[in-house]
PDB file of C-alpha atoms in Angstrom:
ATOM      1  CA  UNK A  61      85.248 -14.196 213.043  1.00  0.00           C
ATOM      2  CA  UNK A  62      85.337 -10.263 213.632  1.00  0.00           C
ATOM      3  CA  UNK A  63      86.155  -8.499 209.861  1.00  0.00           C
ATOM      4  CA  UNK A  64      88.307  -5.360 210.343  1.00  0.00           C
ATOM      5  CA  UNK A  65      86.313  -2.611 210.493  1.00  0.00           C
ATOM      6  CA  UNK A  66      85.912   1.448 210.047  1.00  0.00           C
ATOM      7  CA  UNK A  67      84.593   4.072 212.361  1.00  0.00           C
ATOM      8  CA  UNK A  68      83.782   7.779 212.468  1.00  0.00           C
ATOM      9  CA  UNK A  69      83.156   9.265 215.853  1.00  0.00           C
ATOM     10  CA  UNK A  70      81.094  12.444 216.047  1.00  0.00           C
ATOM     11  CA  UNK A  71      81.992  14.547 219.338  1.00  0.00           C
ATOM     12  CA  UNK A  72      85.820  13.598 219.922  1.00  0.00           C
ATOM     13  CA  UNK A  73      86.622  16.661 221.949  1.00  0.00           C
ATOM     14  CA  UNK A  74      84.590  15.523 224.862  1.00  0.00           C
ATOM     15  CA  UNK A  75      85.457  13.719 227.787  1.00  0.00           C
ATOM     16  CA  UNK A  76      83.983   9.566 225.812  1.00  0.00           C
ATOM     17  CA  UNK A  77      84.545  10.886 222.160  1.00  0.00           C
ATOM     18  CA  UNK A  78      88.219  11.212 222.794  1.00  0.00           C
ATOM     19  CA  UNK A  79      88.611   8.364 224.954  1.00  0.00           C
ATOM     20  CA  UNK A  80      86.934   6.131 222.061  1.00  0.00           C
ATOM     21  CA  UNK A  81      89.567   7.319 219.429  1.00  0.00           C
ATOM     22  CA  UNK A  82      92.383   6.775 221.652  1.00  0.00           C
ATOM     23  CA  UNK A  83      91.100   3.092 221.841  1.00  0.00           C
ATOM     24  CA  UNK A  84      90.137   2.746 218.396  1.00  0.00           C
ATOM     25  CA  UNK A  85      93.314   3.595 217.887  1.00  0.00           C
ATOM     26  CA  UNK A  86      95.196   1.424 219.899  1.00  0.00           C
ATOM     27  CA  UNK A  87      92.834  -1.766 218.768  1.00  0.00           C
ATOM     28  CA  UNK A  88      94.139  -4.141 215.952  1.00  0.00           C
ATOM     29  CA  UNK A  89      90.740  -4.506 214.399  1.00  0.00           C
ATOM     30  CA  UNK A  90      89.664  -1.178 213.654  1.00  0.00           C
ATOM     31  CA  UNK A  91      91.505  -0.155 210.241  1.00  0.00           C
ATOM     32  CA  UNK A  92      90.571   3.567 210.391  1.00  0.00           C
ATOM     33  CA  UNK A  93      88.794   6.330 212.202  1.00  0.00           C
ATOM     34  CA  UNK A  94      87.178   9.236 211.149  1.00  0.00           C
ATOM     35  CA  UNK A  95      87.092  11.960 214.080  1.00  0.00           C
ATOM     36  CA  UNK A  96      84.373  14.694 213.477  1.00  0.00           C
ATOM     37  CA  UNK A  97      83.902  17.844 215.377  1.00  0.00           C
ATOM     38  CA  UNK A  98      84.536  21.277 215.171  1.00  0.00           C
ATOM     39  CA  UNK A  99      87.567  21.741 216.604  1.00  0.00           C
ATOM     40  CA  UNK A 100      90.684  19.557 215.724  1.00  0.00           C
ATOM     41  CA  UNK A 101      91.705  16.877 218.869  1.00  0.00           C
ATOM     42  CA  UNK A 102      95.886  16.926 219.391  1.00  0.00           C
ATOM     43  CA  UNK A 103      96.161  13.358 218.365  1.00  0.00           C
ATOM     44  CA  UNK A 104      97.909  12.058 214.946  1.00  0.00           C
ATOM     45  CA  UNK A 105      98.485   8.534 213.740  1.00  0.00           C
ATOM     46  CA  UNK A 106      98.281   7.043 210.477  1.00  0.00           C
ATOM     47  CA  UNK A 107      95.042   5.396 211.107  1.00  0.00           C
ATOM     48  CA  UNK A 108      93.038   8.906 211.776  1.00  0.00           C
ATOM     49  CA  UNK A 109      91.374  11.316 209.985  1.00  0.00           C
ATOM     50  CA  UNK A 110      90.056  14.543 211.268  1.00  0.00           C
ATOM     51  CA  UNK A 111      87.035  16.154 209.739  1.00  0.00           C
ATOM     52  CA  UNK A 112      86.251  19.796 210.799  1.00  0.00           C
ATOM     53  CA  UNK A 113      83.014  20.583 210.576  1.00  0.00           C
ATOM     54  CA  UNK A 114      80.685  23.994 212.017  1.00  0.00           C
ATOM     55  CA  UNK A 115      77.400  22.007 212.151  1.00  0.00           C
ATOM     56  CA  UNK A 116      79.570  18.643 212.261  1.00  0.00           C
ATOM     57  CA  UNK A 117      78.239  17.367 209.164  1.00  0.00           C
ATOM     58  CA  UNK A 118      80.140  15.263 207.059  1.00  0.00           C
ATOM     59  CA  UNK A 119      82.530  16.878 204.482  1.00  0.00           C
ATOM     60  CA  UNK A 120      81.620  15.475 201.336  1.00  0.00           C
ATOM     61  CA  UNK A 121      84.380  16.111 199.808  1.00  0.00           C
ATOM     62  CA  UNK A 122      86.185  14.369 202.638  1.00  0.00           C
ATOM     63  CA  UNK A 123      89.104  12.037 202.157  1.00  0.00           C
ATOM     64  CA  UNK A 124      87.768   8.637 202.748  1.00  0.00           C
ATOM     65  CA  UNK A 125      90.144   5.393 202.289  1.00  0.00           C
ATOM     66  CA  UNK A 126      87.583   3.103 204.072  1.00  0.00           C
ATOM     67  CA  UNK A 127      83.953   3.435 204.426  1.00  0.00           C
ATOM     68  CA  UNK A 128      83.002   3.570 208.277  1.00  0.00           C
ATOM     69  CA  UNK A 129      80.017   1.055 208.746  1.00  0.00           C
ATOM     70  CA  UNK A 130      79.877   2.253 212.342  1.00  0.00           C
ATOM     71  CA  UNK A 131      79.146   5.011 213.701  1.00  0.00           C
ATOM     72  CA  UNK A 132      79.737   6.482 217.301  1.00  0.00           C
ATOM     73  CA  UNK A 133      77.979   9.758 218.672  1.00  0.00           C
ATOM     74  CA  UNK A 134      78.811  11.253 221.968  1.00  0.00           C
ATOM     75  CA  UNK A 135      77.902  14.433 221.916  1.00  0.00           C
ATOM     76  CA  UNK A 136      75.542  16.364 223.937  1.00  0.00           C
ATOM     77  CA  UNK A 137      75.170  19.186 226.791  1.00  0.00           C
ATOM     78  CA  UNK A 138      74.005  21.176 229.795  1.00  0.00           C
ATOM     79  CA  UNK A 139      71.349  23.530 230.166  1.00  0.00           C
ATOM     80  CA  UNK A 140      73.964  25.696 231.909  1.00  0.00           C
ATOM     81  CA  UNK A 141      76.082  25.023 228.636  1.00  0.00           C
ATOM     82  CA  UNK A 142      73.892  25.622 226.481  1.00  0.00           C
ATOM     83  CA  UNK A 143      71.829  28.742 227.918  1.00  0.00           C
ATOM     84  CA  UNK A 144      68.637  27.942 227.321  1.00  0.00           C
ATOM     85  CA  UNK A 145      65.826  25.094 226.815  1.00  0.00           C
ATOM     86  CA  UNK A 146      65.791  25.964 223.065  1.00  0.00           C
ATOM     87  CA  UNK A 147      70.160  25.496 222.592  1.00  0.00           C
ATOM     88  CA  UNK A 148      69.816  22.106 224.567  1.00  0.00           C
ATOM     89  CA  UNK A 149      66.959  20.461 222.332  1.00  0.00           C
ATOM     90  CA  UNK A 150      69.004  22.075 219.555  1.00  0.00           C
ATOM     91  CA  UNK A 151      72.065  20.225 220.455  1.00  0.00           C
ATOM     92  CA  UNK A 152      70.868  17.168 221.895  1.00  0.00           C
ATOM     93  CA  UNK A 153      68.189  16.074 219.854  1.00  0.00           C
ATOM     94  CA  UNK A 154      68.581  17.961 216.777  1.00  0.00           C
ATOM     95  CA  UNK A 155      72.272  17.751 215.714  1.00  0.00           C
ATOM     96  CA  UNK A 156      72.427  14.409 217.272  1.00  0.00           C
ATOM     97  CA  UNK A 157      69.697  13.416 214.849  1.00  0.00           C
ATOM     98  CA  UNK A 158      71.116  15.402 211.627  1.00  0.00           C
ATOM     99  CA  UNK A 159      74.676  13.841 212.134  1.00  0.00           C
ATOM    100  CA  UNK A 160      72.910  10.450 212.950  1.00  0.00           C
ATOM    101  CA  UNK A 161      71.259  10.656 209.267  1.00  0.00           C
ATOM    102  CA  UNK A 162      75.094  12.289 207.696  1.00  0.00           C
ATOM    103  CA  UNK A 163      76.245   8.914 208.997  1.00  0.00           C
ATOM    104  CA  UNK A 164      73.517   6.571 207.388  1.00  0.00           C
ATOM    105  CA  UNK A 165      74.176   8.640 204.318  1.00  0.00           C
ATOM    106  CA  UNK A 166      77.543   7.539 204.538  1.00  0.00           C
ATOM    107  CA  UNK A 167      77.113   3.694 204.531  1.00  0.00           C
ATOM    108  CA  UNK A 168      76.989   3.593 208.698  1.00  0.00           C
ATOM    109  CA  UNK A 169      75.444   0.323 209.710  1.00  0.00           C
ATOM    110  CA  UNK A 170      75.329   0.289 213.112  1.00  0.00           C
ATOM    111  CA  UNK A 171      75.328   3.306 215.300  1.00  0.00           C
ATOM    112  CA  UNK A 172      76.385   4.157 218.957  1.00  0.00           C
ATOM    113  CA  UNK A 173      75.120   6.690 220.895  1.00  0.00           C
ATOM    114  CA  UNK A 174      75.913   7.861 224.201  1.00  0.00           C
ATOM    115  CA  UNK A 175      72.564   8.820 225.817  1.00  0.00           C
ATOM    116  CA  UNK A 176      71.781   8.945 229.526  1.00  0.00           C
ATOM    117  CA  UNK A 177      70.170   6.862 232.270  1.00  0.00           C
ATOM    118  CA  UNK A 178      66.851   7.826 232.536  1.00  0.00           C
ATOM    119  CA  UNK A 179      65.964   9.125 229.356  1.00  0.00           C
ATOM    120  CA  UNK A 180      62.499   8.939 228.044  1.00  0.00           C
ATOM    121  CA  UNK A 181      60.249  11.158 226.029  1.00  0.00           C
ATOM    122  CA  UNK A 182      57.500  10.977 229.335  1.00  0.00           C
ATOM    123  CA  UNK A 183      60.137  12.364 231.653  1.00  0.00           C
ATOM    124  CA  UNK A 184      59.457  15.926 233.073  1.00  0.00           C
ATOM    125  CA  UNK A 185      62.985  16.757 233.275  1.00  0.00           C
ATOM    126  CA  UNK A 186      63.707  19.026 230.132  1.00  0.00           C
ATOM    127  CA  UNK A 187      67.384  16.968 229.596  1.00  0.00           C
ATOM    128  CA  UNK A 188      65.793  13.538 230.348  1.00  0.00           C
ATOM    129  CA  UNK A 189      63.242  14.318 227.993  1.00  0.00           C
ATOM    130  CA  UNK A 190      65.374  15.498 225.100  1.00  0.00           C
ATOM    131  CA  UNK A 191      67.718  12.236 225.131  1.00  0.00           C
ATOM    132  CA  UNK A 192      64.374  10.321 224.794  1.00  0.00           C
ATOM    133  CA  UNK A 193      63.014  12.197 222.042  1.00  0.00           C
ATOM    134  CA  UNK A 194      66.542  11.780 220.370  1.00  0.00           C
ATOM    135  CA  UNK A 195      66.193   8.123 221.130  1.00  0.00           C
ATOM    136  CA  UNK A 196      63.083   7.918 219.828  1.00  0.00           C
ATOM    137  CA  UNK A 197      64.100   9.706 216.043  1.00  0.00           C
ATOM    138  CA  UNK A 198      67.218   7.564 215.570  1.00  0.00           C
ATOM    139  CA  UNK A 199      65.015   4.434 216.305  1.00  0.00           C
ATOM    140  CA  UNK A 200      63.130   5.462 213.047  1.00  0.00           C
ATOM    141  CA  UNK A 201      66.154   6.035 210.814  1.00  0.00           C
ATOM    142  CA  UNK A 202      66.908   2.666 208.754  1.00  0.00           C
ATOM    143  CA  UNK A 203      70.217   1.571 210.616  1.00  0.00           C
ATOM    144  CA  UNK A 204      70.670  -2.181 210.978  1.00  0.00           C
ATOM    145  CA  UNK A 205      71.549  -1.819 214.369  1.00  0.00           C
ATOM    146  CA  UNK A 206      71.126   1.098 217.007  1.00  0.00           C
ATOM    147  CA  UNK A 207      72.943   1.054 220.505  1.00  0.00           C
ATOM    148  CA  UNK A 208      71.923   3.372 223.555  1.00  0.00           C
ATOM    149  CA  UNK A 209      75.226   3.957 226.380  1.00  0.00           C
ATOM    150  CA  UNK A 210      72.946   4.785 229.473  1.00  0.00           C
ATOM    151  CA  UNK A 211      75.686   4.701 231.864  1.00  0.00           C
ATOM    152  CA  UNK A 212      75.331   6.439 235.792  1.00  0.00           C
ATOM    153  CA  UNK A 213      77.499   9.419 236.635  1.00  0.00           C
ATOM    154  CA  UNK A 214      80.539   9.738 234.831  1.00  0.00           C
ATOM    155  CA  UNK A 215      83.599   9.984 236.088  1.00  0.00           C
ATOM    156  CA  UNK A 216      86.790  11.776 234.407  1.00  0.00           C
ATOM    157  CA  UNK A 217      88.931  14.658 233.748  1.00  0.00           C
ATOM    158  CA  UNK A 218      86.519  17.708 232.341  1.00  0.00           C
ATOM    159  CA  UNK A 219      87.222  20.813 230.991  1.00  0.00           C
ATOM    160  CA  UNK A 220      85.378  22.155 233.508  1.00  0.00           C
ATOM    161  CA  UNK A 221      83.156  20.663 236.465  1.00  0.00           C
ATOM    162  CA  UNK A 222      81.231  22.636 238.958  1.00  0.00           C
ATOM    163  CA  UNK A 223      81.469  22.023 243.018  1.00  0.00           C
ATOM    164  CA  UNK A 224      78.126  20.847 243.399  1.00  0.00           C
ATOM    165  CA  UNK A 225      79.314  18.000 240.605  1.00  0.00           C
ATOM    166  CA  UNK A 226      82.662  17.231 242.731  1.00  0.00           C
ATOM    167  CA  UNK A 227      80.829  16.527 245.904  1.00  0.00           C
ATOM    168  CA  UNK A 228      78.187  14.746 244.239  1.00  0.00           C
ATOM    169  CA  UNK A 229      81.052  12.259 242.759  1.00  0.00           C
ATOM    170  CA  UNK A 230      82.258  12.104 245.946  1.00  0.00           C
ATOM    171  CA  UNK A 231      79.653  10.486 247.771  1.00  0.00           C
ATOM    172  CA  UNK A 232      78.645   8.044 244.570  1.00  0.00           C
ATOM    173  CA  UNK A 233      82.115   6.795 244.439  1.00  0.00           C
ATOM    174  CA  UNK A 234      81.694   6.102 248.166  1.00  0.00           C
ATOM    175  CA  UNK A 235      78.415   4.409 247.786  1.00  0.00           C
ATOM    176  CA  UNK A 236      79.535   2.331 245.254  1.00  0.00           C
ATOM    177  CA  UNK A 237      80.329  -0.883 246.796  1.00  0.00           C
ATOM    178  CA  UNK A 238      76.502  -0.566 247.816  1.00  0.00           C
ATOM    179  CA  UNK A 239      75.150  -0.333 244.854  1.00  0.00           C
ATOM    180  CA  UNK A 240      73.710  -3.303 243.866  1.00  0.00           C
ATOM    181  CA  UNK A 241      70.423  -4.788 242.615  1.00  0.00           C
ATOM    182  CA  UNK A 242      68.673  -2.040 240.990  1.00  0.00           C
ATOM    183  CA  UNK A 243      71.135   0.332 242.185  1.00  0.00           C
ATOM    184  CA  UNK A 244      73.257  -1.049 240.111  1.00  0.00           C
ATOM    185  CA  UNK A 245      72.574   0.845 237.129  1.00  0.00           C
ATOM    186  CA  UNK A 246      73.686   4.496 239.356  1.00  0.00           C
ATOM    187  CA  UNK A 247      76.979   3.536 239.646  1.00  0.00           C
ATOM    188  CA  UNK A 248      79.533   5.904 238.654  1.00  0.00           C
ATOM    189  CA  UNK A 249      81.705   4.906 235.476  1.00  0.00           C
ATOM    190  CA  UNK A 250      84.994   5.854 234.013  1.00  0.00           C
ATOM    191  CA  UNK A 251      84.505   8.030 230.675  1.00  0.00           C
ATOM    192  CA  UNK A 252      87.325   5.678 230.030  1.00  0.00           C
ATOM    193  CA  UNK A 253      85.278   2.195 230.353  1.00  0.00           C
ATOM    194  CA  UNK A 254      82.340   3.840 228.545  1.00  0.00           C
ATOM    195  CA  UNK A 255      84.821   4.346 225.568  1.00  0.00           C
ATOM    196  CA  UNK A 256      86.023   0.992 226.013  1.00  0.00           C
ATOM    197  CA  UNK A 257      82.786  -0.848 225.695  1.00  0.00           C
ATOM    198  CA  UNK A 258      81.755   1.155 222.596  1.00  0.00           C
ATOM    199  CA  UNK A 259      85.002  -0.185 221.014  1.00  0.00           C
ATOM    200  CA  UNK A 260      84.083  -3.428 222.015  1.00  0.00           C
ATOM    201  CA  UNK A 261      80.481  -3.562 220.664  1.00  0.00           C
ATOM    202  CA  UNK A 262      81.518  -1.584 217.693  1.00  0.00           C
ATOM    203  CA  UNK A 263      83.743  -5.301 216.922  1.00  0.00           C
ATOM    204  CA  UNK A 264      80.933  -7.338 217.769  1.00  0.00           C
ATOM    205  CA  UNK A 265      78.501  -5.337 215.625  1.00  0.00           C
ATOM    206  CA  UNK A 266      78.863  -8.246 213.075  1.00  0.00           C
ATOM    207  CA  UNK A 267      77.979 -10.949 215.644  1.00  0.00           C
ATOM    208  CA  UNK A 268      74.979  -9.038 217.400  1.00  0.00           C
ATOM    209  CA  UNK A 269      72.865  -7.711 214.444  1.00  0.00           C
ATOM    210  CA  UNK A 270      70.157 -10.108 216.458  1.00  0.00           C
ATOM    211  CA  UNK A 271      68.795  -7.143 218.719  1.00  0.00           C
ATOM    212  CA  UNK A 272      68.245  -4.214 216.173  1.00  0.00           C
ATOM    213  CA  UNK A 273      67.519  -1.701 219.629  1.00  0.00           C
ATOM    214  CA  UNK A 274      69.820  -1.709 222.190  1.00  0.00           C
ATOM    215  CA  UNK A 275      70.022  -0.279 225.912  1.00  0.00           C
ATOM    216  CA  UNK A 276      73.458  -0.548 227.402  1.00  0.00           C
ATOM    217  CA  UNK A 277      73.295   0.226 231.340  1.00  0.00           C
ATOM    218  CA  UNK A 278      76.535   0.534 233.809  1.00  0.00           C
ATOM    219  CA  UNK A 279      76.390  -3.160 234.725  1.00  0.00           C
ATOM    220  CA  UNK A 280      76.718  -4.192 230.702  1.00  0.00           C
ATOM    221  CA  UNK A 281      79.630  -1.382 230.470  1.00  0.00           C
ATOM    222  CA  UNK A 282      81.164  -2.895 233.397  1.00  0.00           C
ATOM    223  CA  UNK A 283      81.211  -6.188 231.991  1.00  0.00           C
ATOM    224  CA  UNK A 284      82.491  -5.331 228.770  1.00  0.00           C
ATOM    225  CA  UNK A 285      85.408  -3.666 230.179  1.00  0.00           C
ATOM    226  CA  UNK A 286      86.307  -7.070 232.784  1.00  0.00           C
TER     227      UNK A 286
END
């Protein structure tokens, strides 16, 4: 039996943060959401709650009718975003970390992060290297449960997305149908189904405490979302 749950979702301006509320929203189950960023999202409904936040901690003054026992991070960046080496660890590890701990604070159980394909603290890539460092601090915070999104390329509407990024698209939505085996995993997914499978393991959370770590790839996501 799945118990009606609450959820506050770090990073709902981006492409899977605001797909995730728009789902949680929709989704009998969830009883409330707590959005957290630092700008406000243009959505309203009874069952939301925007928190505003500079550094995207949480408020603790904040108006809280349900305790959120999960909690869902998407947030993260580009080196082209963020300027430097220094503003990407910052972001990606760092404040991914801090509001990881806000959330435990906060009576989180089980916590959802979108990471990336390919990340791992050995990796020479700079990015690749930051989401496994990330990884590898949230795997030592004392959450019941920790889930890793590693899907392939996403696909979706973006504020902004360079040429290079558009052709690259391109040819992986082409070479889809061939990607199979251990291609499998580079398949390009929807921001949308990524959004949709947190929701959905967010509701199983209390049926899958089994596997404390857990790596979700683009096959898993697809699955979720059939």
């Amino acid at each position: 039996m799945t118990n009606r749950l609450s959820i506050v979702i770090a990073g709902t301006t981006g492409l899977i943060g605001k797909s995730t509320v728009e789902l949680a929203l929709d989704n009998a189950s969830v009883d409330h959401i707590y959005s957290l960023s630092r700008r406000p999202i243009t959505i309203e409904h009874s069952k939301l709650t925007q928190w505003l936040s500079p550094d995207l901690s949480i408020p603790s003054e904040g108006d809280v009718t349900n305790l959120p026992i999960i909690g869902v991070i998407t947030l993260g960046t580009t080196l082209k975003k963020a300027g430097s080496k220094e503003k990407l660890r910052a972001i990606d590890v760092d404040l991914v970390v801090n509001v990881a701990k806000d959330m435990h604070k906060f009576g989180a159980k089980h916590i959802i992060v979108v990471s990336c394909l390919g990340a791992s603290v050995n990796s020479r890539s700079h990015y690749l290297r930051c989401k496994g460092e990330m990884e590898a601090e949230l795997q030592q915070l004392e959450f019941e449960k920790v889930t890793f999104m590693h899907p392939g390329s996403l696909v979706g509407p973006r504020e902004e997305t360079r040429k290079d990024e558009k052709v690259l698209q391109c040819v992986l939505n082409m070479l889809s149908p061939l990607m199979v085996g251990v291609l499998a995993d580079f398949k390009p997914v929807k921001a949308h189904d990524v959004a949709d499978a947190i929701i959905k393991l967010a509701i199983q959370q209390n049926n899958s405490i089994n596997k404390r770590i857990e790596h979700v790839r683009t096959p898993q996501i697809l699955n979720l979302c059939s």
